[in-house]
């Protein structure tokens, strides 16, 4: 199983390449789901309503299993695919790259387009800082009030972050921790009396 993936830390916007009068403007966004993806695409469309094309590609999911390449009216395979190939080349996922083109009056031909869209995506991603993120999971634990210290000690040992804590006679706590620790913490919790837990993913 994979416990980590590479993605970009922050959005990169407005990297510019000019080719035979056409302007190519590159954007890259870290995205974790469809709604973040839509928001980023709409934002760029709103900022560049007069652009001739908004071509893009994205990869999402641990192994980039959710992906798309969109030529937005450019000849098939001349825009989305070269952008997508740069995501593969950088081995990153959960990233959307958009290249906006303002047509400058001179046709570039398919090979010219492939080259320029590739360059634009590459230049944009080279500006991004690529980080490794560890996958996390959430756990809900129920225990008796007098077991608080034991539970908190255990959580800090596994670097878990407490997200929510209801302290009653029966306490309920939600925490997030790195997926790689899932089995270790399960083992420890299973050994405790009066403690029940479940993972929420």
PDB file of C-alpha atoms in Angstrom:
ATOM      1  CA  UNK A   1       0.000   0.000   0.000  1.00  0.00           C
ATOM      2  CA  UNK A   2       1.065   3.554  -0.655  1.00  0.00           C
ATOM      3  CA  UNK A   3       1.104   5.885   2.334  1.00  0.00           C
ATOM      4  CA  UNK A   4       2.300   9.065   0.668  1.00  0.00           C
ATOM      5  CA  UNK A   5       2.082  10.997  -2.574  1.00  0.00           C
ATOM      6  CA  UNK A   6       3.738  13.998  -4.198  1.00  0.00           C
ATOM      7  CA  UNK A   7       1.823  17.162  -4.973  1.00  0.00           C
ATOM      8  CA  UNK A   8       2.437  20.910  -5.175  1.00  0.00           C
ATOM      9  CA  UNK A   9       2.430  23.064  -2.076  1.00  0.00           C
ATOM     10  CA  UNK A  10       0.834  26.269  -3.382  1.00  0.00           C
ATOM     11  CA  UNK A  11      -0.920  27.508  -6.510  1.00  0.00           C
ATOM     12  CA  UNK A  12       1.262  28.942  -9.278  1.00  0.00           C
ATOM     13  CA  UNK A  13      -0.342  31.537 -11.511  1.00  0.00           C
ATOM     14  CA  UNK A  14       0.373  33.536 -14.652  1.00  0.00           C
ATOM     15  CA  UNK A  15       3.559  32.039 -16.051  1.00  0.00           C
ATOM     16  CA  UNK A  16       3.823  33.465 -19.546  1.00  0.00           C
ATOM     17  CA  UNK A  17       5.202  32.123 -22.812  1.00  0.00           C
ATOM     18  CA  UNK A  18       4.858  33.966 -26.142  1.00  0.00           C
ATOM     19  CA  UNK A  19       4.994  32.029 -29.385  1.00  0.00           C
ATOM     20  CA  UNK A  20       4.421  33.687 -32.802  1.00  0.00           C
ATOM     21  CA  UNK A  21       2.149  36.328 -31.295  1.00  0.00           C
ATOM     22  CA  UNK A  22       0.109  33.851 -29.248  1.00  0.00           C
ATOM     23  CA  UNK A  23       0.261  34.149 -25.481  1.00  0.00           C
ATOM     24  CA  UNK A  24       0.211  31.041 -23.314  1.00  0.00           C
ATOM     25  CA  UNK A  25      -0.451  31.603 -19.611  1.00  0.00           C
ATOM     26  CA  UNK A  26       0.081  28.724 -17.203  1.00  0.00           C
ATOM     27  CA  UNK A  27      -1.603  27.940 -13.883  1.00  0.00           C
ATOM     28  CA  UNK A  28      -1.175  25.054 -11.448  1.00  0.00           C
ATOM     29  CA  UNK A  29      -3.403  24.311  -8.464  1.00  0.00           C
ATOM     30  CA  UNK A  30      -3.304  21.680  -5.737  1.00  0.00           C
ATOM     31  CA  UNK A  31      -6.774  20.048  -5.782  1.00  0.00           C
ATOM     32  CA  UNK A  32      -8.203  17.310  -3.577  1.00  0.00           C
ATOM     33  CA  UNK A  33     -11.656  16.796  -5.047  1.00  0.00           C
ATOM     34  CA  UNK A  34     -14.036  17.655  -7.891  1.00  0.00           C
ATOM     35  CA  UNK A  35     -15.357  20.837  -6.261  1.00  0.00           C
ATOM     36  CA  UNK A  36     -11.869  22.334  -5.762  1.00  0.00           C
ATOM     37  CA  UNK A  37     -11.171  21.428  -9.376  1.00  0.00           C
ATOM     38  CA  UNK A  38     -14.316  23.208 -10.638  1.00  0.00           C
ATOM     39  CA  UNK A  39     -13.587  26.284  -8.501  1.00  0.00           C
ATOM     40  CA  UNK A  40     -10.063  26.611  -9.936  1.00  0.00           C
ATOM     41  CA  UNK A  41     -11.265  26.164 -13.522  1.00  0.00           C
ATOM     42  CA  UNK A  42     -14.053  28.718 -13.082  1.00  0.00           C
ATOM     43  CA  UNK A  43     -11.665  31.204 -11.459  1.00  0.00           C
ATOM     44  CA  UNK A  44      -9.286  31.082 -14.453  1.00  0.00           C
ATOM     45  CA  UNK A  45     -12.181  31.279 -16.947  1.00  0.00           C
ATOM     46  CA  UNK A  46     -13.499  34.360 -15.145  1.00  0.00           C
ATOM     47  CA  UNK A  47     -10.065  35.993 -15.122  1.00  0.00           C
ATOM     48  CA  UNK A  48      -9.548  35.265 -18.838  1.00  0.00           C
ATOM     49  CA  UNK A  49     -12.978  35.426 -20.472  1.00  0.00           C
ATOM     50  CA  UNK A  50     -11.544  36.540 -23.826  1.00  0.00           C
ATOM     51  CA  UNK A  51      -8.935  33.798 -24.140  1.00  0.00           C
ATOM     52  CA  UNK A  52      -9.195  31.602 -27.224  1.00  0.00           C
ATOM     53  CA  UNK A  53      -8.658  28.340 -25.317  1.00  0.00           C
ATOM     54  CA  UNK A  54      -8.575  27.134 -21.715  1.00  0.00           C
ATOM     55  CA  UNK A  55      -6.768  23.804 -22.006  1.00  0.00           C
ATOM     56  CA  UNK A  56      -6.074  21.745 -18.936  1.00  0.00           C
ATOM     57  CA  UNK A  57      -5.172  18.404 -17.423  1.00  0.00           C
ATOM     58  CA  UNK A  58      -5.406  17.023 -13.926  1.00  0.00           C
ATOM     59  CA  UNK A  59      -4.503  13.948 -11.922  1.00  0.00           C
ATOM     60  CA  UNK A  60      -6.191  13.032  -8.674  1.00  0.00           C
ATOM     61  CA  UNK A  61      -6.028  10.024  -6.426  1.00  0.00           C
ATOM     62  CA  UNK A  62      -3.142   8.156  -4.883  1.00  0.00           C
ATOM     63  CA  UNK A  63      -1.924   6.713  -8.153  1.00  0.00           C
ATOM     64  CA  UNK A  64      -3.391   9.426 -10.337  1.00  0.00           C
ATOM     65  CA  UNK A  65      -6.242   7.066 -11.242  1.00  0.00           C
ATOM     66  CA  UNK A  66      -8.676   9.964 -11.687  1.00  0.00           C
ATOM     67  CA  UNK A  67      -7.405  12.082 -14.578  1.00  0.00           C
ATOM     68  CA  UNK A  68      -8.488  14.059 -17.607  1.00  0.00           C
ATOM     69  CA  UNK A  69      -6.866  15.989 -20.436  1.00  0.00           C
ATOM     70  CA  UNK A  70      -8.941  18.633 -22.206  1.00  0.00           C
ATOM     71  CA  UNK A  71      -7.935  20.299 -25.509  1.00  0.00           C
ATOM     72  CA  UNK A  72     -10.751  22.891 -25.350  1.00  0.00           C
ATOM     73  CA  UNK A  73     -11.050  23.232 -29.107  1.00  0.00           C
ATOM     74  CA  UNK A  74      -7.369  22.840 -30.008  1.00  0.00           C
ATOM     75  CA  UNK A  75      -6.570  19.924 -32.380  1.00  0.00           C
ATOM     76  CA  UNK A  76      -7.046  16.611 -30.582  1.00  0.00           C
ATOM     77  CA  UNK A  77      -4.052  15.642 -28.416  1.00  0.00           C
ATOM     78  CA  UNK A  78      -2.190  18.903 -29.034  1.00  0.00           C
ATOM     79  CA  UNK A  79      -2.856  20.599 -25.690  1.00  0.00           C
ATOM     80  CA  UNK A  80      -4.383  18.524 -22.870  1.00  0.00           C
ATOM     81  CA  UNK A  81      -2.104  15.555 -23.389  1.00  0.00           C
ATOM     82  CA  UNK A  82       1.223  17.449 -23.379  1.00  0.00           C
ATOM     83  CA  UNK A  83       0.026  19.172 -20.170  1.00  0.00           C
ATOM     84  CA  UNK A  84      -0.958  15.818 -18.651  1.00  0.00           C
ATOM     85  CA  UNK A  85       2.407  14.322 -19.581  1.00  0.00           C
ATOM     86  CA  UNK A  86       4.128  17.002 -17.488  1.00  0.00           C
ATOM     87  CA  UNK A  87       2.109  15.881 -14.440  1.00  0.00           C
ATOM     88  CA  UNK A  88       3.409  12.359 -15.104  1.00  0.00           C
ATOM     89  CA  UNK A  89       6.960  13.582 -15.663  1.00  0.00           C
ATOM     90  CA  UNK A  90       6.928  15.370 -12.286  1.00  0.00           C
ATOM     91  CA  UNK A  91       5.282  12.313 -10.652  1.00  0.00           C
ATOM     92  CA  UNK A  92       2.668  14.437  -8.931  1.00  0.00           C
ATOM     93  CA  UNK A  93      -1.021  13.929  -8.249  1.00  0.00           C
ATOM     94  CA  UNK A  94      -3.926  16.009  -6.887  1.00  0.00           C
ATOM     95  CA  UNK A  95      -2.820  18.763  -9.249  1.00  0.00           C
ATOM     96  CA  UNK A  96      -4.629  20.693 -11.965  1.00  0.00           C
ATOM     97  CA  UNK A  97      -2.657  22.531 -14.651  1.00  0.00           C
ATOM     98  CA  UNK A  98      -4.417  25.000 -16.932  1.00  0.00           C
ATOM     99  CA  UNK A  99      -2.856  26.737 -19.916  1.00  0.00           C
ATOM    100  CA  UNK A 100      -4.804  29.686 -21.277  1.00  0.00           C
ATOM    101  CA  UNK A 101      -4.100  30.698 -24.866  1.00  0.00           C
ATOM    102  CA  UNK A 102      -4.704  34.019 -26.534  1.00  0.00           C
ATOM    103  CA  UNK A 103      -4.442  33.449 -30.277  1.00  0.00           C
ATOM    104  CA  UNK A 104      -2.026  35.822 -31.943  1.00  0.00           C
ATOM    105  CA  UNK A 105      -2.960  35.400 -35.592  1.00  0.00           C
ATOM    106  CA  UNK A 106      -0.304  32.884 -36.671  1.00  0.00           C
ATOM    107  CA  UNK A 107      -1.134  29.185 -36.629  1.00  0.00           C
ATOM    108  CA  UNK A 108       1.437  27.061 -34.851  1.00  0.00           C
ATOM    109  CA  UNK A 109       0.461  23.694 -36.332  1.00  0.00           C
ATOM    110  CA  UNK A 110      -0.046  20.595 -34.201  1.00  0.00           C
ATOM    111  CA  UNK A 111       3.647  20.037 -33.446  1.00  0.00           C
ATOM    112  CA  UNK A 112       4.072  23.705 -32.520  1.00  0.00           C
ATOM    113  CA  UNK A 113       1.080  23.503 -30.198  1.00  0.00           C
ATOM    114  CA  UNK A 114       2.295  20.309 -28.538  1.00  0.00           C
ATOM    115  CA  UNK A 115       5.692  21.885 -27.943  1.00  0.00           C
ATOM    116  CA  UNK A 116       4.318  25.161 -26.547  1.00  0.00           C
ATOM    117  CA  UNK A 117       1.666  23.613 -24.290  1.00  0.00           C
ATOM    118  CA  UNK A 118       4.297  21.239 -22.963  1.00  0.00           C
ATOM    119  CA  UNK A 119       6.743  24.104 -22.331  1.00  0.00           C
ATOM    120  CA  UNK A 120       4.087  26.180 -20.606  1.00  0.00           C
ATOM    121  CA  UNK A 121       3.028  23.335 -18.280  1.00  0.00           C
ATOM    122  CA  UNK A 122       6.657  22.452 -17.584  1.00  0.00           C
ATOM    123  CA  UNK A 123       7.619  26.022 -16.764  1.00  0.00           C
ATOM    124  CA  UNK A 124       4.593  26.408 -14.476  1.00  0.00           C
ATOM    125  CA  UNK A 125       5.353  23.205 -12.567  1.00  0.00           C
ATOM    126  CA  UNK A 126       9.039  24.076 -12.273  1.00  0.00           C
ATOM    127  CA  UNK A 127       8.009  27.154 -10.305  1.00  0.00           C
ATOM    128  CA  UNK A 128       5.983  25.072  -7.863  1.00  0.00           C
ATOM    129  CA  UNK A 129       7.475  23.525  -4.787  1.00  0.00           C
ATOM    130  CA  UNK A 130       6.746  19.825  -4.827  1.00  0.00           C
ATOM    131  CA  UNK A 131       6.020  18.302  -1.444  1.00  0.00           C
ATOM    132  CA  UNK A 132       5.377  14.810  -0.174  1.00  0.00           C
ATOM    133  CA  UNK A 133       2.140  14.411   1.726  1.00  0.00           C
ATOM    134  CA  UNK A 134       1.394  11.475   3.948  1.00  0.00           C
ATOM    135  CA  UNK A 135      -2.049   9.967   3.792  1.00  0.00           C
ATOM    136  CA  UNK A 136      -4.140  10.398   6.895  1.00  0.00           C
ATOM    137  CA  UNK A 137      -7.096   8.606   8.379  1.00  0.00           C
ATOM    138  CA  UNK A 138      -9.582   9.540  11.101  1.00  0.00           C
ATOM    139  CA  UNK A 139     -10.391   7.476  14.129  1.00  0.00           C
ATOM    140  CA  UNK A 140     -13.220   7.764  16.645  1.00  0.00           C
ATOM    141  CA  UNK A 141     -12.502   6.365  20.106  1.00  0.00           C
ATOM    142  CA  UNK A 142     -14.955   5.844  22.976  1.00  0.00           C
ATOM    143  CA  UNK A 143     -13.643   5.322  26.491  1.00  0.00           C
ATOM    144  CA  UNK A 144     -14.330   5.941  30.172  1.00  0.00           C
ATOM    145  CA  UNK A 145     -13.605   9.331  31.676  1.00  0.00           C
ATOM    146  CA  UNK A 146     -10.852   7.952  33.934  1.00  0.00           C
ATOM    147  CA  UNK A 147      -8.929   6.591  30.899  1.00  0.00           C
ATOM    148  CA  UNK A 148      -8.304  10.016  29.424  1.00  0.00           C
ATOM    149  CA  UNK A 149      -4.617  10.220  30.298  1.00  0.00           C
ATOM    150  CA  UNK A 150      -3.859   6.801  28.877  1.00  0.00           C
ATOM    151  CA  UNK A 151      -5.658   7.601  25.628  1.00  0.00           C
ATOM    152  CA  UNK A 152      -4.028  11.017  25.201  1.00  0.00           C
ATOM    153  CA  UNK A 153      -0.579   9.571  25.908  1.00  0.00           C
ATOM    154  CA  UNK A 154      -1.181   6.912  23.286  1.00  0.00           C
ATOM    155  CA  UNK A 155      -2.370   9.466  20.717  1.00  0.00           C
ATOM    156  CA  UNK A 156       0.648  11.687  21.202  1.00  0.00           C
ATOM    157  CA  UNK A 157       2.909   8.677  20.802  1.00  0.00           C
ATOM    158  CA  UNK A 158       1.445   8.112  17.360  1.00  0.00           C
ATOM    159  CA  UNK A 159       1.496  11.832  16.455  1.00  0.00           C
ATOM    160  CA  UNK A 160      -2.296  11.927  16.224  1.00  0.00           C
ATOM    161  CA  UNK A 161      -4.105  15.271  16.134  1.00  0.00           C
ATOM    162  CA  UNK A 162      -7.233  15.514  18.263  1.00  0.00           C
ATOM    163  CA  UNK A 163     -10.042  17.037  16.181  1.00  0.00           C
ATOM    164  CA  UNK A 164     -12.923  16.755  18.584  1.00  0.00           C
ATOM    165  CA  UNK A 165     -13.347  15.705  22.207  1.00  0.00           C
ATOM    166  CA  UNK A 166     -16.533  15.201  24.233  1.00  0.00           C
ATOM    167  CA  UNK A 167     -15.644  14.682  27.860  1.00  0.00           C
ATOM    168  CA  UNK A 168     -18.478  12.954  29.664  1.00  0.00           C
ATOM    169  CA  UNK A 169     -18.614   9.811  31.735  1.00  0.00           C
ATOM    170  CA  UNK A 170     -18.279   8.122  28.401  1.00  0.00           C
ATOM    171  CA  UNK A 171     -15.827  10.152  26.346  1.00  0.00           C
ATOM    172  CA  UNK A 172     -15.866  10.307  22.570  1.00  0.00           C
ATOM    173  CA  UNK A 173     -12.820  11.562  20.751  1.00  0.00           C
ATOM    174  CA  UNK A 174     -12.047  12.017  17.055  1.00  0.00           C
ATOM    175  CA  UNK A 175      -8.445  12.260  15.909  1.00  0.00           C
ATOM    176  CA  UNK A 176      -6.547  12.187  12.649  1.00  0.00           C
ATOM    177  CA  UNK A 177      -3.333  10.261  12.229  1.00  0.00           C
ATOM    178  CA  UNK A 178      -1.060   9.037   9.494  1.00  0.00           C
ATOM    179  CA  UNK A 179      -2.435   6.032   7.677  1.00  0.00           C
ATOM    180  CA  UNK A 180       0.842   4.199   8.151  1.00  0.00           C
ATOM    181  CA  UNK A 181       0.107   4.114  11.928  1.00  0.00           C
ATOM    182  CA  UNK A 182      -3.370   2.611  11.568  1.00  0.00           C
ATOM    183  CA  UNK A 183      -2.468  -0.977  12.454  1.00  0.00           C
ATOM    184  CA  UNK A 184      -0.122  -0.042  15.308  1.00  0.00           C
ATOM    185  CA  UNK A 185      -2.678   2.116  17.070  1.00  0.00           C
ATOM    186  CA  UNK A 186      -5.452  -0.459  16.498  1.00  0.00           C
ATOM    187  CA  UNK A 187      -3.325  -3.064  18.173  1.00  0.00           C
ATOM    188  CA  UNK A 188      -2.756  -0.887  21.272  1.00  0.00           C
ATOM    189  CA  UNK A 189      -6.393   0.162  21.554  1.00  0.00           C
ATOM    190  CA  UNK A 190      -7.614  -3.421  21.186  1.00  0.00           C
ATOM    191  CA  UNK A 191      -5.617  -4.373  24.270  1.00  0.00           C
ATOM    192  CA  UNK A 192      -7.447  -1.806  26.425  1.00  0.00           C
ATOM    193  CA  UNK A 193     -10.580  -2.528  28.394  1.00  0.00           C
ATOM    194  CA  UNK A 194     -13.731  -0.395  28.018  1.00  0.00           C
ATOM    195  CA  UNK A 195     -12.400   1.144  24.842  1.00  0.00           C
ATOM    196  CA  UNK A 196     -14.107   0.932  21.450  1.00  0.00           C
ATOM    197  CA  UNK A 197     -12.887   2.574  18.269  1.00  0.00           C
ATOM    198  CA  UNK A 198     -13.577   2.774  14.561  1.00  0.00           C
ATOM    199  CA  UNK A 199     -11.862   4.305  11.557  1.00  0.00           C
ATOM    200  CA  UNK A 200     -13.912   6.726   9.495  1.00  0.00           C
ATOM    201  CA  UNK A 201     -12.677   6.045   6.009  1.00  0.00           C
TER     202      UNK A 201
END
